[in-house]
Coordinates of C-alpha atoms in Angstrom, one line a residue:
Chain A
L1 CA 172.6 36.8 216.9
S2 CA 173.8 33.9 218.9
N3 CA 176.5 31.3 218.5
I4 CA 178.7 33.7 216.8
N5 CA 182.3 32.7 216.6
K6 CA 184.1 36.0 216.6
I7 CA 187.2 35.5 214.5
S8 CA 188.5 39.1 214.2
N9 CA 188.1 42.6 215.5
V10 CA 188.4 44.3 212.1
F11 CA 184.9 45.9 212.5
E12 CA 185.1 46.5 216.2
D13 CA 182.6 49.1 217.2
V14 CA 181.5 49.6 213.6
E15 CA 177.7 49.6 213.0
F16 CA 176.2 48.1 209.8
C17 CA 172.8 47.8 208.4
V18 CA 172.2 44.9 206.0
M19 CA 169.3 45.6 203.7
S20 CA 169.3 42.6 201.4
G21 CA 171.3 39.5 200.5
T22 CA 172.5 38.3 197.2
D23 CA 171.6 35.1 195.3
S24 CA 174.6 33.3 196.8
H25 CA 174.6 35.0 200.2
S26 CA 171.5 35.6 202.3
K27 CA 170.9 38.7 204.4
S28 CA 171.6 36.6 207.6
S29 CA 174.8 35.1 206.3
L30 CA 176.1 38.6 205.5
E31 CA 175.1 39.6 209.0
N32 CA 177.0 36.7 210.3
C33 CA 180.1 37.8 208.4
I34 CA 179.9 41.3 210.1
A35 CA 179.4 39.8 213.5
E36 CA 182.4 37.4 213.0
L37 CA 184.5 40.4 212.2
G38 CA 183.3 42.1 215.4
G39 CA 180.8 44.6 213.9
Y40 CA 177.4 45.6 215.1
I41 CA 174.2 45.1 213.2
V42 CA 171.1 47.3 213.2
Q43 CA 167.9 46.8 211.3
N44 CA 167.4 50.5 210.6
P45 CA 170.2 52.9 209.8
G46 CA 170.8 55.7 212.2
P47 CA 173.3 58.5 212.6
D48 CA 176.0 56.1 213.9
T49 CA 175.6 53.6 211.1
Y50 CA 178.8 53.3 209.1
C51 CA 177.2 52.1 205.9
I52 CA 174.3 50.1 204.4
I53 CA 175.1 46.8 202.8
A54 CA 172.9 45.9 199.9
G55 CA 173.0 42.7 197.8
T56 CA 170.1 43.7 195.6
E57 CA 168.6 47.1 195.0
N58 CA 165.1 46.9 196.4
V59 CA 162.6 49.6 197.4
R60 CA 164.1 50.1 200.8
V61 CA 167.5 50.6 199.3
K62 CA 166.1 53.0 196.8
N63 CA 164.5 55.0 199.7
I64 CA 167.8 55.1 201.6
I65 CA 169.5 56.3 198.4
S66 CA 167.0 59.1 197.9
S67 CA 167.4 60.2 201.5
N68 CA 171.1 60.7 200.7
K69 CA 172.3 60.3 204.3
H70 CA 174.1 57.0 204.1
D71 CA 176.6 55.2 201.9
V72 CA 175.2 52.1 200.3
V73 CA 177.8 49.5 199.6
K74 CA 177.6 46.2 197.6
A75 CA 177.8 42.9 199.5
E76 CA 180.9 42.1 197.5
W77 CA 182.9 44.6 199.6
L78 CA 181.9 42.8 202.8
L79 CA 182.8 39.4 201.3
E80 CA 186.2 40.8 200.3
C81 CA 186.7 42.1 203.8
F82 CA 185.7 38.7 205.1
K83 CA 188.0 36.9 202.8
A84 CA 191.0 39.2 203.5
K85 CA 190.1 39.5 207.3
E86 CA 190.8 43.2 207.1
H87 CA 189.1 46.4 206.3
V88 CA 189.4 46.6 202.5
P89 CA 189.2 50.3 201.4
W90 CA 186.1 51.3 199.4
Q91 CA 186.5 51.6 195.7
P92 CA 184.1 53.0 193.3
C93 CA 183.2 49.6 192.1
F94 CA 181.8 48.7 195.5
M95 CA 179.7 51.8 195.8
I96 CA 176.0 51.7 195.0
H97 CA 175.4 55.1 196.5
M98 CA 177.6 57.7 198.2
C99 CA 176.4 60.4 200.6
P100 CA 177.8 63.9 199.9
S101 CA 180.9 63.6 202.1
T102 CA 182.0 60.3 200.8
K103 CA 181.4 61.6 197.3
E104 CA 183.6 64.5 197.9
H105 CA 186.3 62.2 199.2
F106 CA 186.0 60.0 196.2
A107 CA 186.0 62.9 193.8
R108 CA 189.5 63.7 194.9
E109 CA 190.7 60.2 193.9
Y110 CA 188.4 59.1 191.2
D111 CA 186.4 60.6 188.4
C112 CA 182.6 60.1 188.3
Y113 CA 183.0 56.8 186.5
G114 CA 185.4 55.4 189.1
D115 CA 188.6 55.7 187.1
S116 CA 191.4 56.9 189.3
Y117 CA 193.0 60.3 188.6
F118 CA 196.4 59.1 189.8
A119 CA 196.8 55.3 189.6
D120 CA 197.4 53.7 186.3
T121 CA 194.5 51.6 185.0
D122 CA 194.7 48.2 183.3
L123 CA 192.5 46.2 181.0
L124 CA 190.4 44.7 183.8
Q125 CA 189.9 47.9 185.7
L126 CA 189.0 49.9 182.6
K127 CA 186.6 47.2 181.5
E128 CA 185.0 47.4 184.9
V129 CA 184.9 51.2 184.7
F130 CA 183.3 51.0 181.3
S131 CA 180.8 48.4 182.4
R132 CA 179.7 50.6 185.2
I133 CA 178.9 53.5 182.9
K134 CA 175.1 53.3 182.8
N135 CA 172.5 55.3 180.9
V136 CA 175.0 56.0 178.1
K137 CA 173.2 58.1 175.5
E138 CA 172.0 55.9 172.7
N139 CA 174.1 57.3 169.9
S140 CA 173.9 55.4 166.6
P141 CA 177.2 54.4 165.0
K142 CA 176.4 57.0 162.4
E143 CA 176.4 59.8 165.0
M144 CA 179.5 58.4 166.6
S145 CA 181.3 58.2 163.3
P146 CA 182.7 61.8 163.2
V147 CA 183.7 61.5 166.9
I148 CA 185.6 58.2 166.2
T149 CA 187.2 59.8 163.1
D150 CA 188.5 62.7 165.2
L151 CA 189.8 60.4 168.0
E152 CA 191.5 58.1 165.6
Y153 CA 193.1 61.1 163.9
R154 CA 194.2 62.6 167.1
Y155 CA 195.8 59.5 168.5
S156 CA 197.1 58.3 165.2
W157 CA 195.0 55.2 165.2
D158 CA 193.8 56.1 161.7
N159 CA 196.3 53.8 160.0
S160 CA 194.7 50.7 161.6
P161 CA 193.4 48.5 158.8
L162 CA 190.1 48.2 160.6
S163 CA 189.5 51.9 160.1
M164 CA 190.8 52.0 156.6
F165 CA 187.7 53.5 155.1
R166 CA 186.8 55.8 158.0
Q167 CA 187.0 59.0 156.0
C168 CA 184.8 57.6 153.3
V169 CA 181.1 58.1 152.8
I170 CA 180.2 55.5 150.2
Y171 CA 177.2 54.8 148.0
V172 CA 177.3 51.2 146.7
D173 CA 175.6 50.7 143.4
M174 CA 173.4 47.8 144.6
Y175 CA 169.9 49.3 143.8
A176 CA 168.4 48.8 140.4
I177 CA 167.0 52.3 140.7
I178 CA 169.4 54.8 142.4
N179 CA 168.2 55.7 145.9
D180 CA 165.3 53.3 145.8
L181 CA 165.9 50.9 148.6
T182 CA 163.1 48.6 147.5
T183 CA 165.0 47.8 144.3
Q184 CA 168.0 46.2 146.0
I185 CA 169.6 43.7 143.7
Q186 CA 169.6 40.4 145.6
G187 CA 172.6 38.1 145.9
T188 CA 175.0 40.6 144.3
R189 CA 178.6 40.7 145.2
L190 CA 178.2 44.4 145.9
S191 CA 176.1 43.8 149.0
I192 CA 179.0 41.9 150.5
K193 CA 181.4 44.7 149.5
A194 CA 179.1 47.1 151.3
L195 CA 179.3 45.1 154.4
E196 CA 183.1 44.8 154.1
L197 CA 183.3 48.5 153.7
R198 CA 181.3 49.0 156.8
F199 CA 183.4 46.5 158.7
Y200 CA 186.5 48.4 157.8
G201 CA 185.1 51.7 159.0
A202 CA 183.3 53.2 156.0
Q203 CA 180.1 55.0 156.3
V204 CA 177.9 53.3 153.7
I205 CA 174.8 55.2 152.9
S206 CA 171.8 54.3 150.8
C207 CA 171.0 57.7 149.6
L208 CA 173.2 59.4 147.0
E209 CA 173.6 63.0 148.1
E210 CA 176.0 65.9 148.8
G211 CA 178.8 64.7 150.9
V212 CA 179.3 61.3 149.3
S213 CA 183.0 60.7 148.7
H214 CA 182.8 57.5 146.6
V215 CA 180.4 55.5 144.5
I216 CA 181.3 51.9 144.1
V217 CA 180.2 50.2 140.9
G218 CA 180.4 46.5 140.0
E219 CA 180.3 44.8 136.6
D220 CA 177.0 46.4 135.7
H221 CA 177.8 49.9 134.4
S222 CA 174.3 50.8 133.4
R223 CA 173.9 53.5 136.0
V224 CA 177.3 55.1 135.6
E225 CA 176.0 57.8 133.3
E226 CA 173.3 58.7 135.9
F227 CA 176.0 58.9 138.6
K228 CA 178.0 61.2 136.4
A229 CA 175.0 63.4 135.6
F230 CA 174.1 63.7 139.3
R231 CA 177.7 64.5 140.2
R232 CA 177.6 67.6 138.0
T233 CA 175.0 69.0 140.3
L234 CA 177.1 68.6 143.4
K235 CA 179.6 71.0 144.9
K236 CA 181.8 68.2 146.3
K237 CA 182.5 65.7 143.6
Y238 CA 182.6 62.0 144.4
K239 CA 184.7 59.4 142.7
I240 CA 183.2 56.5 140.8
L241 CA 185.3 53.5 141.4
Q242 CA 185.2 49.8 140.5
D243 CA 184.6 47.4 143.4
L244 CA 188.1 46.1 142.8
W245 CA 189.4 49.1 144.6
V246 CA 187.8 47.8 147.8
T247 CA 189.1 44.2 147.2
D248 CA 192.6 45.4 146.5
S249 CA 192.7 47.8 149.4
L250 CA 191.6 45.1 151.8
K251 CA 194.2 42.7 150.3
E252 CA 197.0 45.2 150.6
G253 CA 195.9 46.4 154.0
N254 CA 195.8 50.1 152.9
L255 CA 193.9 52.3 150.6
Q256 CA 194.9 51.8 147.0
E257 CA 195.5 54.6 144.5
E258 CA 192.0 55.6 143.5
N259 CA 192.9 56.8 140.0
C260 CA 193.7 53.3 138.9
Y261 CA 190.1 52.3 139.5
L262 CA 188.2 55.2 138.0
I263 CA 185.2 54.6 135.8
Chain B
M1 CA 181.6 1.2 123.8
K2 CA 179.0 3.9 124.3
M3 CA 177.9 5.6 121.2
E4 CA 177.6 9.3 121.1
H5 CA 174.9 10.9 119.0
N6 CA 174.1 14.3 117.8
M7 CA 171.0 15.5 116.0
S8 CA 170.6 18.7 114.0
R9 CA 168.3 20.3 111.6
I10 CA 169.8 21.2 108.2
H11 CA 168.7 22.6 104.9
M12 CA 169.9 21.5 101.5
V13 CA 171.2 24.0 99.1
S14 CA 169.1 22.5 96.2
E15 CA 165.8 22.5 98.1
P16 CA 166.0 25.1 100.9
S17 CA 162.3 24.8 101.8
I18 CA 162.5 21.3 103.1
I19 CA 163.8 20.5 106.6
Y20 CA 166.1 17.5 107.0
F21 CA 167.2 15.9 110.2
L22 CA 170.7 14.8 110.4
Q23 CA 172.0 12.4 113.0
V24 CA 175.6 11.7 113.4
S25 CA 176.8 9.0 115.7
W26 CA 180.3 8.0 116.5
E27 CA 182.3 6.1 119.0
K28 CA 184.7 8.1 121.3
D29 CA 186.0 10.4 118.6
L30 CA 184.6 11.7 115.3
G31 CA 188.0 10.9 113.6
S32 CA 187.6 7.2 114.2
G33 CA 184.6 7.1 111.8
F34 CA 180.9 7.9 112.1
D35 CA 177.5 6.9 110.9
I36 CA 175.1 9.3 109.3
T37 CA 171.4 9.1 109.3
L38 CA 169.3 11.5 107.3
T39 CA 165.6 11.9 107.2
D40 CA 163.0 14.3 105.8
G41 CA 160.3 12.8 108.0
Q42 CA 159.1 10.3 105.4
S43 CA 162.1 8.6 104.0
A44 CA 165.4 7.9 105.7
W45 CA 168.9 7.3 104.4
N46 CA 172.0 6.2 106.1
G47 CA 175.7 5.7 105.5
T48 CA 179.0 5.3 107.2
V49 CA 182.3 7.2 107.0
T50 CA 185.2 5.2 108.0
A51 CA 188.5 6.3 109.6
S52 CA 190.4 5.5 106.5
E53 CA 188.0 7.6 104.4
I54 CA 188.5 10.5 106.8
S55 CA 192.3 10.2 106.4
R56 CA 192.0 10.1 102.6
E57 CA 189.7 13.2 102.5
A58 CA 192.2 15.0 104.7
D59 CA 195.1 14.0 102.4
D60 CA 193.1 15.1 99.3
M61 CA 192.5 18.5 100.8
A62 CA 196.1 18.7 102.0
M63 CA 194.9 19.3 105.5
E64 CA 196.3 18.0 108.7
R65 CA 194.0 15.2 109.9
D66 CA 193.3 16.7 113.2
K67 CA 192.3 20.0 111.6
Y68 CA 190.1 18.2 109.2
V69 CA 188.3 16.3 111.9
D70 CA 187.9 19.6 113.7
E71 CA 186.2 21.0 110.6
L72 CA 184.0 17.9 110.4
R73 CA 182.9 18.4 114.0
K74 CA 182.1 22.0 113.3
A75 CA 180.1 21.1 110.2
L76 CA 178.2 18.1 111.4
V77 CA 178.0 18.3 115.2
L78 CA 178.6 21.6 116.8
R79 CA 176.9 23.8 114.3
T80 CA 177.9 26.9 116.2
E81 CA 179.1 28.8 113.2
P82 CA 176.7 31.1 111.3
A83 CA 174.4 28.9 109.1
N84 CA 175.9 29.9 105.8
V85 CA 179.4 28.8 106.6
Y86 CA 178.7 25.1 106.2
K87 CA 176.5 24.0 103.4
F88 CA 174.8 20.7 102.7
D89 CA 173.5 19.1 99.6
F90 CA 171.6 16.0 98.9
S91 CA 169.9 14.5 96.0
K92 CA 167.2 12.0 96.5
E93 CA 167.7 10.5 93.0
N94 CA 171.3 9.3 93.5
C95 CA 171.3 9.5 97.3
H96 CA 174.5 11.6 97.2
F97 CA 175.1 13.7 100.3
S98 CA 177.9 16.3 100.5
Y99 CA 178.9 18.9 103.0
E100 CA 181.1 21.9 102.2
K101 CA 182.6 24.9 103.8
S102 CA 182.1 28.2 102.1
L103 CA 184.5 31.1 102.7
K104 CA 184.2 34.5 101.2
D105 CA 185.1 33.7 97.6
V106 CA 185.8 30.0 97.6
S107 CA 184.1 27.0 98.9
F108 CA 185.5 23.5 99.3
I109 CA 183.8 20.2 99.8
L110 CA 184.6 18.7 103.2
G111 CA 183.3 15.4 102.3
S112 CA 180.7 13.5 100.4
L113 CA 179.2 10.0 100.4
N114 CA 176.5 7.9 98.9
L115 CA 173.8 7.1 101.4
Q116 CA 171.6 4.0 101.4
K117 CA 167.8 4.4 101.4
V118 CA 166.5 2.7 104.5
S119 CA 163.7 0.1 103.8
S120 CA 161.9 0.8 107.1
P121 CA 162.1 4.6 107.6
A122 CA 159.4 4.5 110.4
E123 CA 161.7 2.5 112.6
V124 CA 164.6 4.9 112.0
I125 CA 162.4 7.9 112.7
R126 CA 161.0 6.2 115.8
E127 CA 164.5 5.7 117.1
L128 CA 165.5 9.3 116.4
M129 CA 162.4 10.5 118.2
S130 CA 163.2 8.2 121.2
Y131 CA 166.7 9.6 121.2
C132 CA 165.4 13.1 121.3
L133 CA 162.9 12.4 124.0
D134 CA 165.6 10.7 126.1
C135 CA 167.8 13.7 125.6
M136 CA 165.0 16.0 126.7
A137 CA 164.3 13.9 129.8
D138 CA 168.0 14.0 130.7
Q139 CA 168.2 17.7 130.3
L140 CA 165.1 18.2 132.3
A141 CA 166.5 16.1 135.2
K142 CA 169.8 18.0 135.0
N143 CA 168.0 21.3 134.9
R144 CA 165.9 20.4 137.9
H145 CA 169.0 19.4 139.8
L146 CA 170.9 22.5 138.9
Q147 CA 167.9 24.6 139.9
R148 CA 167.7 22.9 143.2
E149 CA 171.4 23.4 143.7
N150 CA 171.1 27.0 142.7
E151 CA 168.2 27.6 145.2
M152 CA 170.3 26.1 147.9
L153 CA 173.3 28.2 147.1
Q154 CA 171.1 31.3 147.0
R155 CA 169.6 30.4 150.4
D156 CA 173.0 29.9 151.9
W157 CA 174.2 33.1 150.4
S158 CA 171.5 35.2 151.8
D159 CA 171.8 33.4 155.1
V160 CA 175.5 34.1 155.3
Q161 CA 174.9 37.7 154.1
K162 CA 172.4 38.2 156.9
R163 CA 174.8 36.8 159.5
L164 CA 177.7 38.9 158.1
E165 CA 175.4 42.0 158.3
E166 CA 174.7 41.1 162.0
C167 CA 178.4 40.8 162.7
V168 CA 179.2 44.1 161.0
T169 CA 176.4 45.8 162.9
A170 CA 177.5 44.3 166.2
K171 CA 181.1 45.5 165.5
E172 CA 179.9 49.0 164.7
N173 CA 177.8 49.2 167.8
L174 CA 180.5 47.8 170.0
E175 CA 183.0 50.2 168.6
A176 CA 180.6 53.1 169.0
D177 CA 179.8 52.1 172.5
L178 CA 183.5 51.6 173.5
Y179 CA 184.5 54.9 172.0
K180 CA 181.6 56.6 173.8
R181 CA 182.7 55.3 177.2
F182 CA 186.3 56.1 176.3
V183 CA 185.3 59.7 175.5
L184 CA 183.4 60.0 178.8
V185 CA 186.3 58.8 180.9
L186 CA 188.8 60.7 178.9
N187 CA 186.9 64.0 179.3
E188 CA 186.7 63.4 183.0
K189 CA 190.5 63.3 183.1
K190 CA 190.7 66.4 180.9
G191 CA 188.3 68.2 183.2
K192 CA 190.6 67.3 186.1
I193 CA 193.6 68.5 184.2
R194 CA 191.7 71.7 183.4
S195 CA 190.9 72.3 187.1
L196 CA 194.5 71.6 188.2
H197 CA 195.6 73.9 185.5
K198 CA 193.4 76.6 186.9
L199 CA 194.7 76.0 190.4
L200 CA 198.2 76.3 189.1
K201 CA 197.4 79.6 187.5
Q202 CA 195.8 80.9 190.6
A203 CA 198.8 79.8 192.6
Q204 CA 201.1 81.7 190.3
Q205 CA 198.8 84.7 190.1
P206 CA 200.0 86.5 193.3
E207 CA 203.6 86.0 192.2
K208 CA 202.8 87.8 188.9
D209 CA 201.0 90.6 190.7
T210 CA 204.2 91.6 192.4
Q211 CA 205.8 92.3 189.1
D212 CA 205.6 95.9 187.9
E213 CA 204.5 95.5 184.4
R214 CA 201.0 94.2 183.9
E215 CA 200.9 91.7 181.2
S216 CA 197.8 90.7 179.3
V217 CA 196.2 87.4 180.2
D218 CA 197.2 86.0 176.9
D219 CA 200.8 86.9 177.4
I220 CA 200.8 85.3 180.9
Q221 CA 199.4 82.2 179.4
S222 CA 201.9 81.9 176.6
Q223 CA 204.6 82.6 179.2
K224 CA 203.2 79.7 181.3
K225 CA 203.1 77.5 178.4
R226 CA 206.7 78.3 177.5
E227 CA 207.9 77.7 181.0
A228 CA 206.0 74.4 181.2
A229 CA 207.0 73.1 177.9
Y230 CA 210.3 74.6 177.0
D231 CA 212.5 74.7 180.1
E232 CA 215.8 74.6 178.4
S233 CA 215.5 76.7 175.3
T234 CA 213.2 79.6 175.9
D235 CA 213.7 82.1 173.1
E236 CA 213.1 85.4 174.8
E237 CA 213.3 87.3 171.5
S238 CA 210.2 85.9 170.0
E239 CA 206.9 87.1 171.5
N240 CA 205.0 83.9 170.8
L241 CA 206.3 80.5 170.5
P242 CA 205.4 79.0 167.2
V243 CA 203.1 76.2 168.0
P244 CA 202.8 73.6 165.4
S245 CA 199.2 72.6 165.9
K246 CA 197.6 70.1 163.7
A247 CA 194.2 70.9 162.5
V248 CA 191.9 68.5 164.1
P249 CA 188.8 67.9 162.1
G250 CA 185.5 68.8 163.7
S251 CA 186.9 70.6 166.7
S252 CA 187.0 74.3 167.4
S253 CA 190.2 76.0 168.0
V254 CA 189.3 78.3 170.9
H255 CA 192.4 79.3 172.7
M256 CA 191.1 78.6 176.2
D257 CA 190.2 75.1 175.3
H258 CA 193.8 74.1 174.7
L259 CA 196.3 72.6 177.0
T260 CA 199.9 72.3 176.2
F261 CA 202.0 69.3 177.0
W262 CA 204.6 67.0 175.7
N263 CA 203.2 64.2 173.7
D264 CA 204.9 60.9 173.4
K265 CA 206.7 61.9 170.3
D266 CA 208.2 64.8 172.3
Q267 CA 206.6 67.3 170.1
F268 CA 205.0 70.5 171.4
Q269 CA 201.4 70.3 170.6
T270 CA 198.1 71.9 171.5
L271 CA 195.0 69.8 171.8
P272 CA 191.4 70.8 172.3
L273 CA 190.1 69.5 175.5
A274 CA 186.5 69.0 174.5
V275 CA 186.2 65.8 172.5
L276 CA 182.4 65.6 172.5
R277 CA 180.5 68.8 172.2

């Protein structure tokens, strides 16, 4: 590297290995940054290499990661250092990979998602922490529903209008034949009610079964007798309510007295 | 002034087997007089009822004029009442046409008039048929228009419904995802608190060992909790501090899983550590 205009000694005697550049900063421009801050550059990491800088995660980076000997840091960190003209401390958000000793150091300060144990977080930081959580198990909303219900209950969020119907497991009478999904009545107001219920936290199910807490019926009462007959076979009895209960509850912002809407 | 027409099919009391067609036409309002055309398909008769005749009939029957006109409308135009409420009679011999309303026991004549036999019935019938065909064409056009409008509304409806469903699903997924991440981070913190709690216990253990009486682990724990949570008012009399713990749905209540702390309402509470199991 020639023609380097050294502007600072921030990285004096610190050895770096730049693996790849980013879309906006090439490998050589990153290397220039290091040199301008007084650092050394090597093409292959050795025992004295402070860290690996990686803009993109290519095969070489992956190999370095699997060898687990070096810290791999995002190019953003280097750019921050360059901007600030000082050695910016590593934060979890900069780390692509940490070798065991660094990991241990971080584990004292941060949890495995990069959220500090001691420092307060804020909207931006938490968002960043959340966005870095990868490989989240693909839970369906249905599986998450009881977890959310528990959390809302514990932290007293359960009076939020958006979770008004969280405790409800609802069958909406929008199938001409009960439980037959192919007989959905098209263009009925009830299908909108079902969506509204879901939006406000309800678990709307398409199969009438044990555990249903409410059945919502519209103007058509032709299946009410069947609902009542089926209810006799259940241990936990559901309530059969007019769809007005949903409308009124939403209008008032809280669940309305169910007994006024019984059928 | 645009004429309004109405055509209906009626039966005469004296010859119930024959169908007559009755056309009533009027300007603006039935009360301002109307023309009657009657035909059995071969011959045709017509006549006019003037506004003054309507007033006279109403007077004769001691009815308010408006009410009387309303009855006329029901009898001659609307024909919504059951067929036997309004009755018609016509005699071809003297061309006398009358219409009456029959109630349970009494019936009263709403009106009667002498019609003129038309010299060219074919023309009258042709006109009536043209009128009917025009009506039908109008209705068909209107029908088509409404149908098109209806289809459009239905298409819009299902489109909006689909979009709404997408929004709801997106909201549900986002919510589930956020909560999932929240739970992960929260549990990390609880894990840390747990390990710090263990360290604290270990640090206090030697201190305890120097005491003569050996207390059970449970007692030590409750002692710790008491010290931690109730600095100012420790009731030494009671063995265990009453802990008002809310039943949390879906979580076990294993003693070791609980941490004690002051929540923001300054209430003493135990909470299970594990949120996701």
